[in-house]
Amino acid sequence: MATAATASIFPVPSPSPDAGADGNKLVGGSVKLQGLKSKHASSGGLQVKAHAQAPPKINGSTVESLKHDDDLPSPPPRTFINQLPDWSMLLAAITTIFLAAEKQWMMLDWKPRRSDMLIDPFGIGRIVQDGLVFRQNFSIRSYEIGADRTASIETVMNHLQETALNHVKTAGLLGDGFGSTPEMCKKNLIWVVTRMQVVVDRYPTWGDVVQVDTWVSASGKNGMRRDWLLRDCKTGEVLTRASSVWVMMNKLTRRLSKIPEEVRAEIASYFVNSAPILEEDNRKLSKLDDNTADYIRTGLSPRWNDLDVNQHVNNVKYIGWILESAPQPILESHELSAMTLEYRRECGRDSVLQSLTAVSAADVGNLAHRGQLECKHLLRLEDGAEIVRGRTEWRPKPVSNFDIVNQVPAESI
């Protein structure tokens, strides 16, 4: 290989076919130089031909081993291009080396350094269970955790929304809208959520990989139910269960609509005939006002980034606004374990909202030392129009996360 590479860089000229012991001397007035024949003599300008050598004799017989000069093909003229070294041999040698190295690397039996590492935990997801369930994995990133080092409720809800959209996309039903099928796009229809129920058994932490399963079912005559199940990829432990009800809205008139038969034909084959993953909480969500609320947060308004492609506020943003009025002692000492929301109307990008919260505890000033807590919520416009009613349940944080917010590292001296 090295010899071939060297030869390609430094080519060796071939000997002249007429060259002998004195191949460079003048023969019959013709100049021989490196196999090239001069047809014009330098002195008289006469054309002369080189004398052919006599054929050699072997065992007394004459053998014609060489042809006349005129019968030999003339070599091409020496130009700048054909004087360059032939790099093809060097390139071939380098390619051979890399191919051999790649083959050896592919033959290695690669294994992760840690047993809990997943080869592809960040895939787009896939359809499982006879094409009725969509499954996708998520890694909990550093910017998705809160002050207590666990994923926030907004992170969990964003994962639910992402899997729902990817389910429609992977099934081939995604039109040019946001979660709308092709027939829905033709009729300017979109999905809107009317009810959401979530139960969190445990929040994942930074670096955990969660597996999310989602599926859809019919809900009445003109609704669709979507359920989710979140599990720890490593242990299979159930982390979160969620169930929701969706209806159709006309994107132009902003009014609710029945499911057209063309749309029903698109989605009916994907419906699962099963009960909700969560038993429906039928307790009525009461309305709060200035007299029944313990905490009120005013001046909330959506930003441009809070709007989705359908030009209405993202559902997860409502949850953040609801928790804006939750008392700080609860947020520091408790974590949200269950949530039920009723979406009553949407708000525009120029709306100004108020968040109201009432705590079901007699001693509001001693919330940090209470056990299970329950809160009622209302998100409304300034004119009193209701946006979302809600109820949340809270449990004390695990001992490992308790008072982490109040721990401030000492300055190094």
Tab-separated table of C-alpha atoms in Angstrom:
chain	number	residue	atom	x	y	z
A	1	MET	CA	0.000	0.000	0.000
A	2	ALA	CA	2.816	2.403	0.844
A	3	THR	CA	4.624	1.488	-2.397
A	4	ALA	CA	1.489	2.162	-4.428
A	5	ALA	CA	0.972	5.511	-2.683
A	6	THR	CA	4.598	6.505	-3.329
A	7	ALA	CA	4.429	5.469	-6.965
A	8	SER	CA	1.295	7.549	-7.463
A	9	ILE	CA	3.064	10.665	-6.171
A	10	PHE	CA	6.436	10.142	-7.888
A	11	PRO	CA	5.762	8.464	-11.285
A	12	VAL	CA	8.723	6.674	-12.941
A	13	PRO	CA	9.096	7.424	-16.670
A	14	SER	CA	9.007	4.413	-18.987
A	15	PRO	CA	12.142	3.664	-20.980
A	16	SER	CA	12.225	4.499	-24.687
A	17	PRO	CA	11.480	1.571	-26.970
A	18	ASP	CA	14.587	2.486	-29.008
A	19	ALA	CA	16.787	3.019	-25.987
A	20	GLY	CA	19.686	0.646	-25.707
A	21	ALA	CA	23.056	0.963	-24.165
A	22	ASP	CA	23.389	4.379	-25.790
A	23	GLY	CA	19.750	5.323	-26.236
A	24	ASN	CA	20.392	9.071	-26.139
A	25	LYS	CA	22.957	9.315	-28.901
A	26	LEU	CA	22.250	10.616	-32.420
A	27	VAL	CA	21.242	7.894	-34.855
A	28	GLY	CA	21.263	8.792	-38.552
A	29	GLY	CA	20.736	12.480	-37.873
A	30	SER	CA	17.611	11.783	-35.779
A	31	VAL	CA	17.480	13.007	-32.188
A	32	LYS	CA	16.205	10.425	-29.620
A	33	LEU	CA	15.147	11.870	-26.230
A	34	GLN	CA	13.019	9.933	-23.735
A	35	GLY	CA	11.279	8.017	-26.466
A	36	LEU	CA	10.386	11.131	-28.504
A	37	LYS	CA	11.535	11.354	-32.155
A	38	SER	CA	12.492	14.640	-33.807
A	39	LYS	CA	11.498	14.756	-37.469
A	40	HIS	CA	13.495	17.935	-38.256
A	41	ALA	CA	17.254	18.017	-38.089
A	42	SER	CA	18.688	21.068	-36.404
A	43	SER	CA	21.242	21.730	-39.140
A	44	GLY	CA	19.630	21.262	-42.518
A	45	GLY	CA	15.974	20.941	-41.711
A	46	LEU	CA	15.811	17.632	-43.666
A	47	GLN	CA	13.455	14.849	-42.673
A	48	VAL	CA	15.317	11.689	-41.793
A	49	LYS	CA	14.175	8.355	-40.372
A	50	ALA	CA	15.930	6.300	-37.743
A	51	HIS	CA	17.542	3.055	-38.848
A	52	ALA	CA	15.876	-0.005	-37.495
A	53	GLN	CA	18.012	-2.332	-35.467
A	54	ALA	CA	18.887	-5.667	-36.935
A	55	PRO	CA	16.812	-8.514	-35.563
A	56	PRO	CA	18.740	-10.633	-33.070
A	57	LYS	CA	19.768	-14.190	-33.771
A	58	ILE	CA	18.906	-17.056	-31.467
A	59	ASN	CA	20.507	-20.465	-32.236
A	60	GLY	CA	21.342	-19.258	-35.713
A	61	SER	CA	17.801	-18.186	-36.527
A	62	THR	CA	16.666	-14.629	-37.027
A	63	VAL	CA	13.803	-13.485	-34.836
A	64	GLU	CA	11.927	-10.221	-35.432
A	65	SER	CA	11.507	-8.948	-31.903
A	66	LEU	CA	11.255	-5.251	-32.691
A	67	LYS	CA	9.114	-3.436	-35.232
A	68	HIS	CA	10.097	-0.419	-37.261
A	69	ASP	CA	9.819	2.954	-35.517
A	70	ASP	CA	7.097	4.043	-37.897
A	71	ASP	CA	4.907	1.152	-36.762
A	72	LEU	CA	5.073	2.103	-33.031
A	73	PRO	CA	2.315	4.382	-31.644
A	74	SER	CA	3.541	7.840	-30.799
A	75	PRO	CA	3.164	8.713	-27.043
A	76	PRO	CA	0.963	11.719	-26.183
A	77	PRO	CA	2.657	15.081	-25.875
A	78	ARG	CA	3.788	16.120	-22.420
A	79	THR	CA	1.404	18.770	-21.033
A	80	PHE	CA	0.834	20.289	-17.605
A	81	ILE	CA	-2.180	18.071	-16.970
A	82	ASN	CA	-0.602	14.723	-17.752
A	83	GLN	CA	2.557	15.658	-15.864
A	84	LEU	CA	0.586	15.798	-12.583
A	85	PRO	CA	0.978	12.755	-10.310
A	86	ASP	CA	-1.729	10.106	-10.427
A	87	TRP	CA	-3.598	10.572	-7.119
A	88	SER	CA	-6.068	7.753	-7.753
A	89	MET	CA	-3.794	5.154	-6.186
A	90	LEU	CA	-3.340	7.259	-3.036
A	91	LEU	CA	-7.069	7.924	-2.758
A	92	ALA	CA	-7.805	4.251	-3.230
A	93	ALA	CA	-5.364	3.375	-0.453
A	94	ILE	CA	-6.907	5.916	1.949
A	95	THR	CA	-10.418	4.673	1.152
A	96	THR	CA	-9.362	1.097	1.803
A	97	ILE	CA	-7.952	2.054	5.207
A	98	PHE	CA	-11.136	3.859	6.269
A	99	LEU	CA	-13.393	1.058	5.062
A	100	ALA	CA	-11.385	-1.473	7.007
A	101	ALA	CA	-11.541	0.666	10.156
A	102	GLU	CA	-15.304	1.154	9.768
A	103	LYS	CA	-15.816	-2.582	9.345
A	104	GLN	CA	-13.872	-3.307	12.512
A	105	TRP	CA	-15.917	-0.694	14.432
A	106	MET	CA	-19.224	-2.099	13.246
A	107	MET	CA	-18.171	-5.572	14.307
A	108	LEU	CA	-17.682	-4.451	17.905
A	109	ASP	CA	-20.333	-5.619	20.347
A	110	TRP	CA	-21.249	-2.177	21.717
A	111	LYS	CA	-22.958	-2.013	25.080
A	112	PRO	CA	-24.003	1.032	27.138
A	113	ARG	CA	-21.733	1.915	30.015
A	114	ARG	CA	-24.694	1.972	32.392
A	115	SER	CA	-27.483	-0.536	32.482
A	116	ASP	CA	-30.126	2.190	32.776
A	117	MET	CA	-29.073	3.915	29.558
A	118	LEU	CA	-31.525	3.616	26.673
A	119	ILE	CA	-30.276	3.398	23.109
A	120	ASP	CA	-33.065	5.543	21.612
A	121	PRO	CA	-35.203	7.166	24.311
A	122	PHE	CA	-36.059	10.227	22.227
A	123	GLY	CA	-37.854	8.719	19.240
A	124	ILE	CA	-40.916	10.283	17.699
A	125	GLY	CA	-43.037	7.418	18.956
A	126	ARG	CA	-44.880	4.493	17.412
A	127	ILE	CA	-48.275	2.879	17.145
A	128	VAL	CA	-48.716	-0.200	19.359
A	129	GLN	CA	-51.478	-2.614	20.398
A	130	ASP	CA	-53.051	-3.286	17.002
A	131	GLY	CA	-52.744	0.318	15.890
A	132	LEU	CA	-54.929	1.744	18.660
A	133	VAL	CA	-52.376	3.092	21.153
A	134	PHE	CA	-49.610	5.605	20.516
A	135	ARG	CA	-46.435	5.407	22.618
A	136	GLN	CA	-43.647	7.943	22.989
A	137	ASN	CA	-40.710	8.472	25.356
A	138	PHE	CA	-39.587	11.756	26.880
A	139	SER	CA	-36.456	12.662	28.792
A	140	ILE	CA	-36.965	15.147	31.629
A	141	ARG	CA	-34.707	18.101	30.807
A	142	SER	CA	-33.107	20.529	33.248
A	143	TYR	CA	-35.373	23.393	32.122
A	144	GLU	CA	-38.496	21.288	32.797
A	145	ILE	CA	-38.015	20.901	36.545
A	146	GLY	CA	-39.042	23.241	39.318
A	147	ALA	CA	-37.523	24.459	42.569
A	148	ASP	CA	-38.065	21.078	44.223
A	149	ARG	CA	-36.041	19.312	41.478
A	150	THR	CA	-38.994	17.453	39.982
A	151	ALA	CA	-40.888	17.981	36.756
A	152	SER	CA	-43.567	20.652	36.988
A	153	ILE	CA	-47.226	20.009	36.267
A	154	GLU	CA	-46.856	22.152	33.121
A	155	THR	CA	-44.139	19.781	31.891
A	156	VAL	CA	-46.412	16.783	32.363
A	157	MET	CA	-49.278	18.521	30.580
A	158	ASN	CA	-47.028	19.499	27.666
A	159	HIS	CA	-46.046	15.850	27.259
A	160	LEU	CA	-49.727	14.916	27.126
A	161	GLN	CA	-50.405	17.459	24.422
A	162	GLU	CA	-47.348	16.446	22.392
A	163	THR	CA	-48.274	12.767	22.319
A	164	ALA	CA	-51.841	13.595	21.298
A	165	LEU	CA	-50.637	15.549	18.264
A	166	ASN	CA	-48.002	12.959	17.344
A	167	HIS	CA	-50.657	10.258	17.564
A	168	VAL	CA	-52.732	12.017	14.902
A	169	LYS	CA	-49.636	12.679	12.808
A	170	THR	CA	-48.293	9.125	12.967
A	171	ALA	CA	-51.709	7.688	12.104
A	172	GLY	CA	-51.671	9.754	8.904
A	173	LEU	CA	-54.679	11.877	9.910
A	174	LEU	CA	-52.947	15.212	10.370
A	175	GLY	CA	-54.115	17.852	7.912
A	176	ASP	CA	-52.693	21.341	7.598
A	177	GLY	CA	-54.162	22.359	10.950
A	178	PHE	CA	-53.109	21.833	14.559
A	179	GLY	CA	-54.399	18.335	15.312
A	180	SER	CA	-57.123	18.565	12.661
A	181	THR	CA	-57.810	15.802	10.127
A	182	PRO	CA	-58.018	16.576	6.382
A	183	GLU	CA	-61.834	16.632	6.465
A	184	MET	CA	-61.780	18.916	9.508
A	185	CYS	CA	-59.507	21.323	7.659
A	186	LYS	CA	-61.929	21.447	4.732
A	187	LYS	CA	-64.720	22.441	7.107
A	188	ASN	CA	-62.611	24.814	9.262
A	189	LEU	CA	-63.048	22.640	12.357
A	190	ILE	CA	-60.648	22.276	15.288
A	191	TRP	CA	-60.605	20.261	18.514
A	192	VAL	CA	-61.071	22.078	21.843
A	193	VAL	CA	-60.882	20.505	25.284
A	194	THR	CA	-63.877	20.888	27.612
A	195	ARG	CA	-62.798	18.794	30.603
A	196	MET	CA	-59.466	17.553	31.925
A	197	GLN	CA	-58.821	15.254	34.869
A	198	VAL	CA	-55.285	14.386	36.021
A	199	VAL	CA	-53.909	12.270	38.881
A	200	VAL	CA	-50.176	12.389	39.631
A	201	ASP	CA	-48.808	9.527	41.720
A	202	ARG	CA	-45.189	10.658	41.471
A	203	TYR	CA	-43.342	13.371	39.587
A	204	PRO	CA	-40.259	12.342	37.591
A	205	THR	CA	-36.937	14.029	38.235
A	206	TRP	CA	-34.229	15.466	36.016
A	207	GLY	CA	-32.755	12.795	33.724
A	208	ASP	CA	-35.643	10.330	34.082
A	209	VAL	CA	-37.161	8.918	30.912
A	210	VAL	CA	-40.941	8.564	30.937
A	211	GLN	CA	-43.090	6.497	28.595
A	212	VAL	CA	-46.421	8.002	27.564
A	213	ASP	CA	-49.280	5.933	26.105
A	214	THR	CA	-52.374	7.615	24.682
A	215	TRP	CA	-55.557	6.472	22.938
A	216	VAL	CA	-58.969	7.854	21.973
A	217	SER	CA	-62.570	6.764	22.526
A	218	ALA	CA	-66.005	8.088	21.753
A	219	SER	CA	-67.646	10.422	24.268
A	220	GLY	CA	-71.355	10.797	23.675
A	221	LYS	CA	-72.589	11.638	20.192
A	222	ASN	CA	-70.394	14.619	19.427
A	223	GLY	CA	-67.365	14.251	21.658
A	224	MET	CA	-64.084	12.382	21.867
A	225	ARG	CA	-62.293	11.177	24.976
A	226	ARG	CA	-58.521	10.949	25.091
A	227	ASP	CA	-56.684	9.088	27.864
A	228	TRP	CA	-53.021	9.033	28.838
A	229	LEU	CA	-50.831	6.788	30.969
A	230	LEU	CA	-47.334	7.895	32.025
A	231	ARG	CA	-44.845	5.354	33.356
A	232	ASP	CA	-41.213	5.262	34.363
A	233	CYS	CA	-39.298	3.644	31.485
A	234	LYS	CA	-36.814	1.983	33.816
A	235	THR	CA	-39.149	0.510	36.434
A	236	GLY	CA	-42.561	0.535	34.725
A	237	GLU	CA	-44.026	2.423	37.693
A	238	VAL	CA	-47.197	4.376	36.880
A	239	LEU	CA	-46.525	8.082	37.391
A	240	THR	CA	-49.559	9.907	35.984
A	241	ARG	CA	-53.020	9.095	34.642
A	242	ALA	CA	-55.120	11.584	32.736
A	243	SER	CA	-58.441	11.684	30.890
A	244	SER	CA	-59.982	14.461	28.796
A	245	VAL	CA	-63.078	15.244	26.716
A	246	TRP	CA	-62.855	17.136	23.409
A	247	VAL	CA	-65.460	18.699	21.106
A	248	MET	CA	-65.268	20.429	17.738
A	249	MET	CA	-65.315	24.166	17.168
A	250	ASN	CA	-65.581	26.158	13.957
A	251	LYS	CA	-62.353	28.082	13.624
A	252	LEU	CA	-64.039	31.027	11.909
A	253	THR	CA	-67.236	31.443	13.932
A	254	ARG	CA	-65.702	30.154	17.213
A	255	ARG	CA	-68.897	28.158	17.851
A	256	LEU	CA	-69.157	24.492	18.829
A	257	SER	CA	-70.048	22.079	16.055
A	258	LYS	CA	-71.308	18.521	15.657
A	259	ILE	CA	-68.935	15.901	14.278
A	260	PRO	CA	-69.624	15.641	10.512
A	261	GLU	CA	-70.046	12.156	9.084
A	262	GLU	CA	-66.967	12.630	6.892
A	263	VAL	CA	-64.845	13.351	9.964
A	264	ARG	CA	-66.411	10.508	11.917
A	265	ALA	CA	-65.481	8.116	9.101
A	266	GLU	CA	-61.853	9.262	9.388
A	267	ILE	CA	-61.459	8.763	13.124
A	268	ALA	CA	-63.969	6.033	14.058
A	269	SER	CA	-61.582	3.168	13.252
A	270	TYR	CA	-59.088	4.524	15.823
A	271	PHE	CA	-61.543	4.591	18.732
A	272	VAL	CA	-60.920	2.160	21.598
A	273	ASN	CA	-63.914	0.618	23.305
A	274	SER	CA	-62.762	0.954	26.902
A	275	ALA	CA	-63.664	2.735	30.111
A	276	PRO	CA	-61.820	5.941	31.070
A	277	ILE	CA	-58.461	5.374	32.723
A	278	LEU	CA	-59.709	7.564	35.586
A	279	GLU	CA	-63.066	7.251	37.265
A	280	GLU	CA	-64.864	10.456	36.460
A	281	ASP	CA	-65.088	12.929	39.314
A	282	ASN	CA	-68.735	13.966	39.223
A	283	ARG	CA	-68.492	16.475	42.034
A	284	LYS	CA	-69.783	19.836	40.920
A	285	LEU	CA	-67.238	22.603	40.517
A	286	SER	CA	-68.695	25.587	42.328
A	287	LYS	CA	-68.215	29.162	41.175
A	288	LEU	CA	-65.993	31.488	43.160
A	289	ASP	CA	-66.398	35.214	43.595
A	290	ASP	CA	-64.688	38.004	45.465
A	291	ASN	CA	-66.387	37.011	48.736
A	292	THR	CA	-65.681	33.252	48.632
A	293	ALA	CA	-62.108	33.420	47.313
A	294	ASP	CA	-59.188	33.541	49.750
A	295	TYR	CA	-56.595	34.692	47.203
A	296	ILE	CA	-57.024	36.774	44.044
A	297	ARG	CA	-54.414	37.508	41.399
A	298	THR	CA	-55.262	40.176	38.824
A	299	GLY	CA	-53.716	41.624	35.690
A	300	LEU	CA	-53.002	38.333	33.881
A	301	SER	CA	-52.890	38.572	30.094
A	302	PRO	CA	-51.658	36.236	27.358
A	303	ARG	CA	-48.506	36.966	25.461
A	304	TRP	CA	-47.987	36.263	21.778
A	305	ASN	CA	-46.033	33.104	22.637
A	306	ASP	CA	-49.009	31.783	24.625
A	307	LEU	CA	-51.069	31.389	21.423
A	308	ASP	CA	-51.027	28.223	19.306
A	309	VAL	CA	-51.447	27.978	15.533
A	310	ASN	CA	-55.234	28.112	15.938
A	311	GLN	CA	-54.868	31.589	17.463
A	312	HIS	CA	-56.146	30.663	20.917
A	313	VAL	CA	-54.347	30.290	24.216
A	314	ASN	CA	-52.616	26.974	24.781
A	315	ASN	CA	-54.460	24.771	27.298
A	316	VAL	CA	-51.359	24.378	29.461
A	317	LYS	CA	-51.143	28.135	29.915
A	318	TYR	CA	-54.504	28.159	31.753
A	319	ILE	CA	-53.026	25.831	34.383
A	320	GLY	CA	-50.191	28.244	35.017
A	321	TRP	CA	-52.633	31.119	35.466
A	322	ILE	CA	-54.763	29.087	37.888
A	323	LEU	CA	-51.751	28.364	40.090
A	324	GLU	CA	-50.791	32.054	40.104
A	325	SER	CA	-53.306	32.608	42.920
A	326	ALA	CA	-52.362	29.500	44.915
A	327	PRO	CA	-50.894	30.505	48.305
A	328	GLN	CA	-47.103	30.390	48.542
A	329	PRO	CA	-47.017	28.157	51.681
A	330	ILE	CA	-48.852	25.428	49.777
A	331	LEU	CA	-46.483	25.647	46.821
A	332	GLU	CA	-43.462	25.341	49.120
A	333	SER	CA	-44.650	22.485	51.330
A	334	HIS	CA	-47.102	20.547	49.121
A	335	GLU	CA	-47.245	19.154	45.613
A	336	LEU	CA	-50.251	18.909	43.323
A	337	SER	CA	-51.588	15.343	43.336
A	338	ALA	CA	-54.871	15.672	41.389
A	339	MET	CA	-56.597	18.230	39.227
A	340	THR	CA	-59.994	18.616	37.552
A	341	LEU	CA	-60.609	21.444	35.091
A	342	GLU	CA	-63.685	22.596	33.170
A	343	TYR	CA	-62.940	24.827	30.193
A	344	ARG	CA	-65.942	27.098	29.632
A	345	ARG	CA	-64.723	29.565	27.012
A	346	GLU	CA	-61.537	30.751	25.363
A	347	CYS	CA	-59.851	34.063	25.842
A	348	GLY	CA	-58.306	36.290	23.212
A	349	ARG	CA	-54.801	37.618	23.069
A	350	ASP	CA	-55.984	41.028	24.306
A	351	SER	CA	-57.916	39.631	27.278
A	352	VAL	CA	-57.058	40.523	30.880
A	353	LEU	CA	-57.809	37.780	33.412
A	354	GLN	CA	-58.158	37.268	37.149
A	355	SER	CA	-57.234	34.114	39.066
A	356	LEU	CA	-59.175	33.203	42.222
A	357	THR	CA	-58.374	30.439	44.752
A	358	ALA	CA	-60.190	29.228	47.865
A	359	VAL	CA	-58.546	26.782	50.279
A	360	SER	CA	-60.710	24.215	52.046
A	361	ALA	CA	-59.011	24.679	55.410
A	362	ALA	CA	-60.162	26.590	58.441
A	363	ASP	CA	-56.679	27.816	59.394
A	364	VAL	CA	-55.380	29.432	56.218
A	365	GLY	CA	-52.358	30.864	58.004
A	366	ASN	CA	-50.992	27.424	58.957
A	367	LEU	CA	-51.083	25.665	55.583
A	368	ALA	CA	-47.479	24.460	55.633
A	369	HIS	CA	-48.168	21.991	58.445
A	370	ARG	CA	-51.416	20.604	57.087
A	371	GLY	CA	-51.740	17.186	55.448
A	372	GLN	CA	-53.991	16.740	52.419
A	373	LEU	CA	-55.408	19.989	51.070
A	374	GLU	CA	-58.030	20.853	48.501
A	375	CYS	CA	-58.431	24.123	46.605
A	376	LYS	CA	-61.091	25.558	44.344
A	377	HIS	CA	-60.133	27.779	41.430
A	378	LEU	CA	-61.682	30.153	38.953
A	379	LEU	CA	-60.124	31.905	35.997
A	380	ARG	CA	-62.281	34.754	34.690
A	381	LEU	CA	-62.143	37.853	32.576
A	382	GLU	CA	-62.263	41.294	34.169
A	383	ASP	CA	-65.943	41.597	33.243
A	384	GLY	CA	-66.708	38.385	35.190
A	385	ALA	CA	-67.031	35.941	32.240
A	386	GLU	CA	-65.781	32.509	33.315
A	387	ILE	CA	-62.864	30.916	31.470
A	388	VAL	CA	-61.981	27.857	33.585
A	389	ARG	CA	-63.317	26.323	36.773
A	390	GLY	CA	-61.056	23.954	38.652
A	391	ARG	CA	-60.337	21.892	41.715
A	392	THR	CA	-56.893	20.774	42.874
A	393	GLU	CA	-55.727	18.345	45.552
A	394	TRP	CA	-52.383	18.657	47.309
A	395	ARG	CA	-50.232	16.315	49.389
A	396	PRO	CA	-47.121	17.034	51.495
A	397	LYS	CA	-43.923	16.860	49.511
A	398	PRO	CA	-41.588	13.890	50.055
A	399	VAL	CA	-39.031	14.324	52.811
A	400	SER	CA	-36.180	14.405	50.277
A	401	ASN	CA	-37.695	17.483	48.595
A	402	PHE	CA	-39.008	19.262	51.674
A	403	ASP	CA	-37.583	22.729	52.315
A	404	ILE	CA	-35.186	22.515	49.365
A	405	VAL	CA	-36.412	25.944	48.306
A	406	ASN	CA	-35.202	27.448	51.589
A	407	GLN	CA	-31.763	25.867	51.407
A	408	VAL	CA	-29.265	28.425	50.139
A	409	PRO	CA	-25.621	27.286	49.663
A	410	ALA	CA	-23.160	29.142	51.868
A	411	GLU	CA	-20.688	31.386	50.109
A	412	SER	CA	-17.237	29.910	49.739
A	413	ILE	CA	-14.541	31.923	51.477
